PDB file of C-alpha atoms in Angstrom:
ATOM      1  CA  UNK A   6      20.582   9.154   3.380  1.00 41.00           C
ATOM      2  CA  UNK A   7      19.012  12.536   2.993  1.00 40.00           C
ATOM      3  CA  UNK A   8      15.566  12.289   3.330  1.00 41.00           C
ATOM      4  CA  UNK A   9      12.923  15.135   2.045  1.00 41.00           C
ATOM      5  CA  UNK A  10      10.493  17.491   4.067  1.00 39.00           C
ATOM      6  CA  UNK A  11       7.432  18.905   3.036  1.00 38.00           C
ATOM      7  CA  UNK A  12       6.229  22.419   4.180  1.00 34.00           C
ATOM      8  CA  UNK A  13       2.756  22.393   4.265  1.00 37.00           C
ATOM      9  CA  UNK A  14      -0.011  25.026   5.090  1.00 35.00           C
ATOM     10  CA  UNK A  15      -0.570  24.313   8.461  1.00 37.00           C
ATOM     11  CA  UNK A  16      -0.162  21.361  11.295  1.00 39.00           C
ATOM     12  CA  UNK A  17      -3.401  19.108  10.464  1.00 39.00           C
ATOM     13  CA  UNK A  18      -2.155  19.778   6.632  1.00 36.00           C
ATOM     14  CA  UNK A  19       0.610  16.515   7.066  1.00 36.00           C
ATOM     15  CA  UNK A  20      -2.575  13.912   7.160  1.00 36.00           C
ATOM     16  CA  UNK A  21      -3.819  14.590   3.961  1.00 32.00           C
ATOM     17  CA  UNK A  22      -0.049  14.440   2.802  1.00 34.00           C
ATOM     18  CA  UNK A  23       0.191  10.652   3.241  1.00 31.00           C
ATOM     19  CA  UNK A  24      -3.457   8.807   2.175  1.00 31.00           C
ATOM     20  CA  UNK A  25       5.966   3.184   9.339  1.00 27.00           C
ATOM     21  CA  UNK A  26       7.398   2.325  13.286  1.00 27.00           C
ATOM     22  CA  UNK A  27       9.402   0.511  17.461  1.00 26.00           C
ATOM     23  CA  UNK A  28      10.563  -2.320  19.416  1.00 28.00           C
ATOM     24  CA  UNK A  29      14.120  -3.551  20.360  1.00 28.00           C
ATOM     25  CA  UNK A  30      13.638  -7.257  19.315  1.00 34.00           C
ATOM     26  CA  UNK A  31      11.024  -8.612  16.355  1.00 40.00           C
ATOM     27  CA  UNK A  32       7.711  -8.677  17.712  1.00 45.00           C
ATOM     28  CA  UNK A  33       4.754 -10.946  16.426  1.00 45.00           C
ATOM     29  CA  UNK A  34       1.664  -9.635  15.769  1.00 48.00           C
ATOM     30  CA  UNK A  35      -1.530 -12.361  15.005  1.00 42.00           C
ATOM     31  CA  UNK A  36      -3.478 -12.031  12.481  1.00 40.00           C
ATOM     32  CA  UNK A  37      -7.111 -13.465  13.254  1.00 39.00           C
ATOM     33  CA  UNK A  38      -8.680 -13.496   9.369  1.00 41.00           C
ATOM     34  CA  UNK A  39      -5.158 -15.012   7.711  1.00 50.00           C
ATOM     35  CA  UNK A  40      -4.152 -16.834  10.923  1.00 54.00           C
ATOM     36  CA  UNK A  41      -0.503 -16.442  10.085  1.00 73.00           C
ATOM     37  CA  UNK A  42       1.672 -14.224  11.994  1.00 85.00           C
ATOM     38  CA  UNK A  43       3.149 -10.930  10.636  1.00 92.00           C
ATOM     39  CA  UNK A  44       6.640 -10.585  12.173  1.00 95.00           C
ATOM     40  CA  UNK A  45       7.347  -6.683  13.143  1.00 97.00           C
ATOM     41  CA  UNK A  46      11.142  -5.837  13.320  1.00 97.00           C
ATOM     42  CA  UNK A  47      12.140  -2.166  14.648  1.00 97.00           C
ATOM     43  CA  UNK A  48      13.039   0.347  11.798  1.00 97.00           C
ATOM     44  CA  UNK A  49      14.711   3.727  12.615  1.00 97.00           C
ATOM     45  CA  UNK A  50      13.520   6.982  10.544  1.00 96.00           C
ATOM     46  CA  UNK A  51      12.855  10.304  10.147  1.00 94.00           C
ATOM     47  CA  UNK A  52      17.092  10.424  10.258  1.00 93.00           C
ATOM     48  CA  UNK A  53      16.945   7.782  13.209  1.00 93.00           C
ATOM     49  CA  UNK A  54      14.932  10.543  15.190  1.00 94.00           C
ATOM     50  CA  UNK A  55      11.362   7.549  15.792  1.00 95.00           C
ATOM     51  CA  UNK A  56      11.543   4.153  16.141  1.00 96.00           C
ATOM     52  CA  UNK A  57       9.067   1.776  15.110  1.00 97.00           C
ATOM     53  CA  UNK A  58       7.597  -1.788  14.257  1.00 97.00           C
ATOM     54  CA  UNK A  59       7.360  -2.436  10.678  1.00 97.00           C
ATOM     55  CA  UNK A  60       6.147  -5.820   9.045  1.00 97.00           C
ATOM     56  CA  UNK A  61       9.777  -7.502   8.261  1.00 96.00           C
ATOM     57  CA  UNK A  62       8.569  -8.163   4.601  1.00 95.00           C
ATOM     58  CA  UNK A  63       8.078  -4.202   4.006  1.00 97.00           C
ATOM     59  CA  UNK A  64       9.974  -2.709   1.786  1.00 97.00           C
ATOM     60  CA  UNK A  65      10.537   1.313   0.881  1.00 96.00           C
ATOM     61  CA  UNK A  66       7.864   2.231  -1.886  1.00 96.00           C
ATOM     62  CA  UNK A  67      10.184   2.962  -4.664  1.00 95.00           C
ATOM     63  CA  UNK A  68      10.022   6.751  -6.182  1.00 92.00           C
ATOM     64  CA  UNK A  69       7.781   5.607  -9.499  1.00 92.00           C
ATOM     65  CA  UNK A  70       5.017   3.997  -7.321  1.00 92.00           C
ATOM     66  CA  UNK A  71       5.452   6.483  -5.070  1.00 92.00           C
ATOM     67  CA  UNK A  72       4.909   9.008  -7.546  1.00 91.00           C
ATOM     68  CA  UNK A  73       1.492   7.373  -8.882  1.00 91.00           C
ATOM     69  CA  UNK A  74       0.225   7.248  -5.382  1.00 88.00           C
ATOM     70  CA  UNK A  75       0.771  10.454  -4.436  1.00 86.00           C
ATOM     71  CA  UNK A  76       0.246  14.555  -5.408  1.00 86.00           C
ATOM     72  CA  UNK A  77       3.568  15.926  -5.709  1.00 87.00           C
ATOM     73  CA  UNK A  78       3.361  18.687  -3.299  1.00 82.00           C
ATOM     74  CA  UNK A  79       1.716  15.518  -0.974  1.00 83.00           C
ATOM     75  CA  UNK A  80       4.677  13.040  -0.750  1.00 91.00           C
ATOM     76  CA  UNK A  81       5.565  11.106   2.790  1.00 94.00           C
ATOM     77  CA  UNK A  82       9.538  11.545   4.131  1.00 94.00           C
ATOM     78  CA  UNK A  83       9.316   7.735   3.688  1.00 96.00           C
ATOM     79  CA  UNK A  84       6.645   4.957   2.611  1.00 96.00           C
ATOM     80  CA  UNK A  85       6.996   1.252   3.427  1.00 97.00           C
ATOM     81  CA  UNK A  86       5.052  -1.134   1.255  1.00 96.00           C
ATOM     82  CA  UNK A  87       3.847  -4.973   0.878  1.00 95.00           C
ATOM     83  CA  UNK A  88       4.722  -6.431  -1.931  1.00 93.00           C
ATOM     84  CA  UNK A  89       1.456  -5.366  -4.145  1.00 92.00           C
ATOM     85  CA  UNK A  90       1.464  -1.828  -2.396  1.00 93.00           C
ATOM     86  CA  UNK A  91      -1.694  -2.351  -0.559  1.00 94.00           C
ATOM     87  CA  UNK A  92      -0.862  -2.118   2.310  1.00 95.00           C
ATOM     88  CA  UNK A  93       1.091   0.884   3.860  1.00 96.00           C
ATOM     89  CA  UNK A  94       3.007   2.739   6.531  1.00 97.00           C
ATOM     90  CA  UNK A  95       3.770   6.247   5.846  1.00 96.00           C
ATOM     91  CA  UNK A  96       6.127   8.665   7.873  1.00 97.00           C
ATOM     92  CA  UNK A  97       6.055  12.778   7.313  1.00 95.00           C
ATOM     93  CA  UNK A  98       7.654  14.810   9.396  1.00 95.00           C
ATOM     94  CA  UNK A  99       6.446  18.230   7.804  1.00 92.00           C
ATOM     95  CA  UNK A 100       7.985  21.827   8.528  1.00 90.00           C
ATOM     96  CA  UNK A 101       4.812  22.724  10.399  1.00 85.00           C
ATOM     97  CA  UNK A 102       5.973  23.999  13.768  1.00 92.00           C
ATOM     98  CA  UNK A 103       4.040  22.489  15.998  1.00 93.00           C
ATOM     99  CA  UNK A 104       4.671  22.200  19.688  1.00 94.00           C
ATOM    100  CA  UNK A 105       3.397  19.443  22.037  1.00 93.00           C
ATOM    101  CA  UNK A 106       1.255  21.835  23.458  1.00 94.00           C
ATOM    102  CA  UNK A 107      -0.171  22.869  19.961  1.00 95.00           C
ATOM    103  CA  UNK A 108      -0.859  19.008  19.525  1.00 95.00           C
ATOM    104  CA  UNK A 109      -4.806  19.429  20.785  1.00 95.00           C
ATOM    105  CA  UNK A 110      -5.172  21.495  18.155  1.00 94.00           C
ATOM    106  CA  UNK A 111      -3.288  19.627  15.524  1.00 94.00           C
ATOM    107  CA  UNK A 112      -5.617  16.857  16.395  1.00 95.00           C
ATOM    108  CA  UNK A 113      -8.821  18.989  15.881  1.00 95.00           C
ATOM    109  CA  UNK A 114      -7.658  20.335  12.649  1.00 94.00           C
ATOM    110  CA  UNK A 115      -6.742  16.582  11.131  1.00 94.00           C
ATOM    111  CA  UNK A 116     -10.011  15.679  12.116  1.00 96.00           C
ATOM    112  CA  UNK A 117     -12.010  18.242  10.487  1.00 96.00           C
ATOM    113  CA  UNK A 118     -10.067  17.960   6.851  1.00 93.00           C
ATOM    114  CA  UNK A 119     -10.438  14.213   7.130  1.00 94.00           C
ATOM    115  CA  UNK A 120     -14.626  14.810   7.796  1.00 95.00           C
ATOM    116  CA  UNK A 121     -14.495  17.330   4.924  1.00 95.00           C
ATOM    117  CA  UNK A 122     -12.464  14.689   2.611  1.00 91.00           C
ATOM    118  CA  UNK A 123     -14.520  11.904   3.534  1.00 92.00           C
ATOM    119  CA  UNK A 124     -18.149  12.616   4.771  1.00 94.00           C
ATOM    120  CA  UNK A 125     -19.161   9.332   4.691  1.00 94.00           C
ATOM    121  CA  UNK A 126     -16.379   7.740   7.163  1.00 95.00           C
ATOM    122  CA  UNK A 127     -16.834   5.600   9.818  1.00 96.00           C
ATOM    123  CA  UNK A 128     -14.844   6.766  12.974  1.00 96.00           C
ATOM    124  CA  UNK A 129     -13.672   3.597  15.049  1.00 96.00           C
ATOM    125  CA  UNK A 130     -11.486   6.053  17.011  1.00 95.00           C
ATOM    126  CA  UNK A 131     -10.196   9.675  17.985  1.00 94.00           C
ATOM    127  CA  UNK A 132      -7.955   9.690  20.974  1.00 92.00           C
ATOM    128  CA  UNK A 133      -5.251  11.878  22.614  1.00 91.00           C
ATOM    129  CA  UNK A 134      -2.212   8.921  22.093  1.00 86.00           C
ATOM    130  CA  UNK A 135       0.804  10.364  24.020  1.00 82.00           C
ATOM    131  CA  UNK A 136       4.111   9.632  22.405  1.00 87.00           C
ATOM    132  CA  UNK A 137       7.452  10.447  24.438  1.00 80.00           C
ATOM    133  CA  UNK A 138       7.465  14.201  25.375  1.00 83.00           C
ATOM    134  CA  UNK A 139       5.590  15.044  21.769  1.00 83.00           C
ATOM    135  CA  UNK A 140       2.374  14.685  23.078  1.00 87.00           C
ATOM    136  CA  UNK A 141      -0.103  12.719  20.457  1.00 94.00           C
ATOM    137  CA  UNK A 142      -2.953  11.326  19.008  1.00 96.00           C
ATOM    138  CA  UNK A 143      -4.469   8.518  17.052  1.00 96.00           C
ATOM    139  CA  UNK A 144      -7.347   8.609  14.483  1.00 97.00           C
ATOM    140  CA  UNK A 145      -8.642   5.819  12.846  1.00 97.00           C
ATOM    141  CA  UNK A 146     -11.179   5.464  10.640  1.00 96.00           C
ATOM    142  CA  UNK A 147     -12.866   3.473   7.951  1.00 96.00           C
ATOM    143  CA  UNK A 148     -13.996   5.265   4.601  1.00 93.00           C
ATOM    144  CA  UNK A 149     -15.798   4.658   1.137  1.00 91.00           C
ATOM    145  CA  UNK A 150     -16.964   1.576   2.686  1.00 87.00           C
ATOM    146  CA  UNK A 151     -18.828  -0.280   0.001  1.00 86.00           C
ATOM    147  CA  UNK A 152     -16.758   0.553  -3.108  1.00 88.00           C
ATOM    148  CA  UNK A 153     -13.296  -1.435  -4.101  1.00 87.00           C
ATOM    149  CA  UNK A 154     -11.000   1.604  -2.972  1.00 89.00           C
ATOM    150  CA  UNK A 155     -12.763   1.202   0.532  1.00 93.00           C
ATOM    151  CA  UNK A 156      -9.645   1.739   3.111  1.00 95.00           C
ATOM    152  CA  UNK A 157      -8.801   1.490   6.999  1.00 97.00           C
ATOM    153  CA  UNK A 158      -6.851   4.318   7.843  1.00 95.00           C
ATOM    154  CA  UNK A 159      -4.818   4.720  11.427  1.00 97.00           C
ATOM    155  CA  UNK A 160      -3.197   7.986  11.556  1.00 96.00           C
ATOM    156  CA  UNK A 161      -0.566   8.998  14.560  1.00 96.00           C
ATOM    157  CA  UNK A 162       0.280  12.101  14.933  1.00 95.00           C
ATOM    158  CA  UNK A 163       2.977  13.810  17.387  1.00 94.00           C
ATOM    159  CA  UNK A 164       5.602  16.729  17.652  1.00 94.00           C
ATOM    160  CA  UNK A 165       9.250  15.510  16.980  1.00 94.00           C
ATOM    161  CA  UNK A 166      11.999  18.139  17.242  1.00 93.00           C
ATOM    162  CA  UNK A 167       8.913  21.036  17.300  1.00 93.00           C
ATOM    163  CA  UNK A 168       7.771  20.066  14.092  1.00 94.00           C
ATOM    164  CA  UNK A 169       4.735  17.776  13.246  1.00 94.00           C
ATOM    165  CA  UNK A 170       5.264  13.860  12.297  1.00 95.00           C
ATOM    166  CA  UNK A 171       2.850  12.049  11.178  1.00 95.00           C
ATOM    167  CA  UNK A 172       2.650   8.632  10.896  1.00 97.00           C
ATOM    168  CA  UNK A 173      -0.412   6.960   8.308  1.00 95.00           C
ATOM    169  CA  UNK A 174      -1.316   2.968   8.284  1.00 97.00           C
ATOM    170  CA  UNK A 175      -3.638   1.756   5.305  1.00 96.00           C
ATOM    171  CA  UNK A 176      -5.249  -1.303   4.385  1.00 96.00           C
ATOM    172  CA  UNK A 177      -8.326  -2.188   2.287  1.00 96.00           C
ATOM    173  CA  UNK A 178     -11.559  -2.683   3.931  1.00 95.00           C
ATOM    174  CA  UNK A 179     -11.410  -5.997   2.519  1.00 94.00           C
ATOM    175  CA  UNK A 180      -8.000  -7.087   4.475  1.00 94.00           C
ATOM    176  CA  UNK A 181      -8.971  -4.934   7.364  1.00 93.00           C
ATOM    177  CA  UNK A 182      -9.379  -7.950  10.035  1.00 93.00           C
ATOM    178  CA  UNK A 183      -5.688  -9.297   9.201  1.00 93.00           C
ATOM    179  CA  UNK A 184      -4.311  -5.959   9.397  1.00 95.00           C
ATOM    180  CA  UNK A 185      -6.008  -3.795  11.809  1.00 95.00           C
ATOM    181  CA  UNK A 186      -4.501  -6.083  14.926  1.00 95.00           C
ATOM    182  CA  UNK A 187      -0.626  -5.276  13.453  1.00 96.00           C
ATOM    183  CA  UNK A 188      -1.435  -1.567  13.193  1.00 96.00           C
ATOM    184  CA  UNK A 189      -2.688  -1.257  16.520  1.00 95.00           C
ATOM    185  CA  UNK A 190       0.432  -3.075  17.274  1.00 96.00           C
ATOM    186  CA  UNK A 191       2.629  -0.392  15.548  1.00 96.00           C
ATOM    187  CA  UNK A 192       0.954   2.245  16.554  1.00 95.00           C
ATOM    188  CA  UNK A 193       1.919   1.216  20.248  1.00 94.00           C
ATOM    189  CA  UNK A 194       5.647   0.528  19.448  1.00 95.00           C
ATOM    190  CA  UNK A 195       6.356   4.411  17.925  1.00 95.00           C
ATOM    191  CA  UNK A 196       8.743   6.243  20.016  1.00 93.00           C
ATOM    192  CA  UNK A 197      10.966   9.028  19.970  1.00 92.00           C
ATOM    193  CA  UNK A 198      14.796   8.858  19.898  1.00 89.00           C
TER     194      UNK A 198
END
């Protein structure tokens, strides 16, 4: 399956591109607001180059809603969506060269487009978040809190074969204590191949 890259301006540039993940067996992650489990199963992309948990009922955002969710110089290598698109994982693994070393500074640059984009966000985290050899980091964040497109946003980012990857979990505000447990989840199960 070929799967598409996006060049973009420069290595922070890949987290505005995606407003996905690893495990050998299914995992279980709880879910303390809906109380039912979300079964995780392992998913290989990025041309089987990271591994990762995914909820098992996730299914590839198809290329129409992926056009209405996305700027088309802005789309994700690959999406994965609940069934109402509300909820989702997406995976870019952008042209940007960008070296583990150059990951500190990857980080820094995310951060300050995402405090330009959204002002008003609540940071619940920024953390180095080592993945394999890539070096890595995690931001996570809550913004337009208060309104109906209020979202929880966990972003990974790492370097994979030199170039940046990017991995971006969403979830309304309003779903954010079912979900936030199963990102954390797949945030700890990416890995390199």
């Amino acid at each position: 399956m070929h799967q598409r890259a996006r060049s973009l301006a420069h290595p922070g540039a890949a987290l505005i591109a995606i407003l996905t993940l690893a495990g050998l067996t299914p995992a279980i992650a709880q879910t303390p607001a809906a109380g039912a489990p979300v079964v995780l199963e392992p998913r290989k992309v990025l041309l089987e180059s990271l591994e990762l948990l995914v909820p098992k009922d996730f299914v590839k955002m198809p290329p129409d809603i992926v056009k209405k969710t996305y700027a088309p110089d802005r789309i994700p290598t690959v999406v994965f969506m609940n069934a109402d698109a509300s909820v989702s994982i997406g995976i870019t693994h952008s042209m940007a060269r960008v070296s583990a070393a150059e990951i500190p500074q990857s980080r820094a640059s995310s951060v300050t487009q995402l405090k330009t984009t959204y002002p008003k966000a609540e940071w619940v985290k920024e953390a180095s978040n080592p993945i394999g050899k890539g070096g890595g980091y995690l931001l996570d964040l809550r913004y337009n809190q208060g309104t109906t497109q209020g979202k929880r946003l966990m972003i990974v980012g790492t370097s994979l074969s030199g170039r940046l990857a990017t991995v971006v979990l969403s979830a309304p505000l309003k779903d954010e204590a079912h979900w936030a447990p199963v990102f954390e989840q797949i945030v700890k199960s990416i890995k390199p191949l």
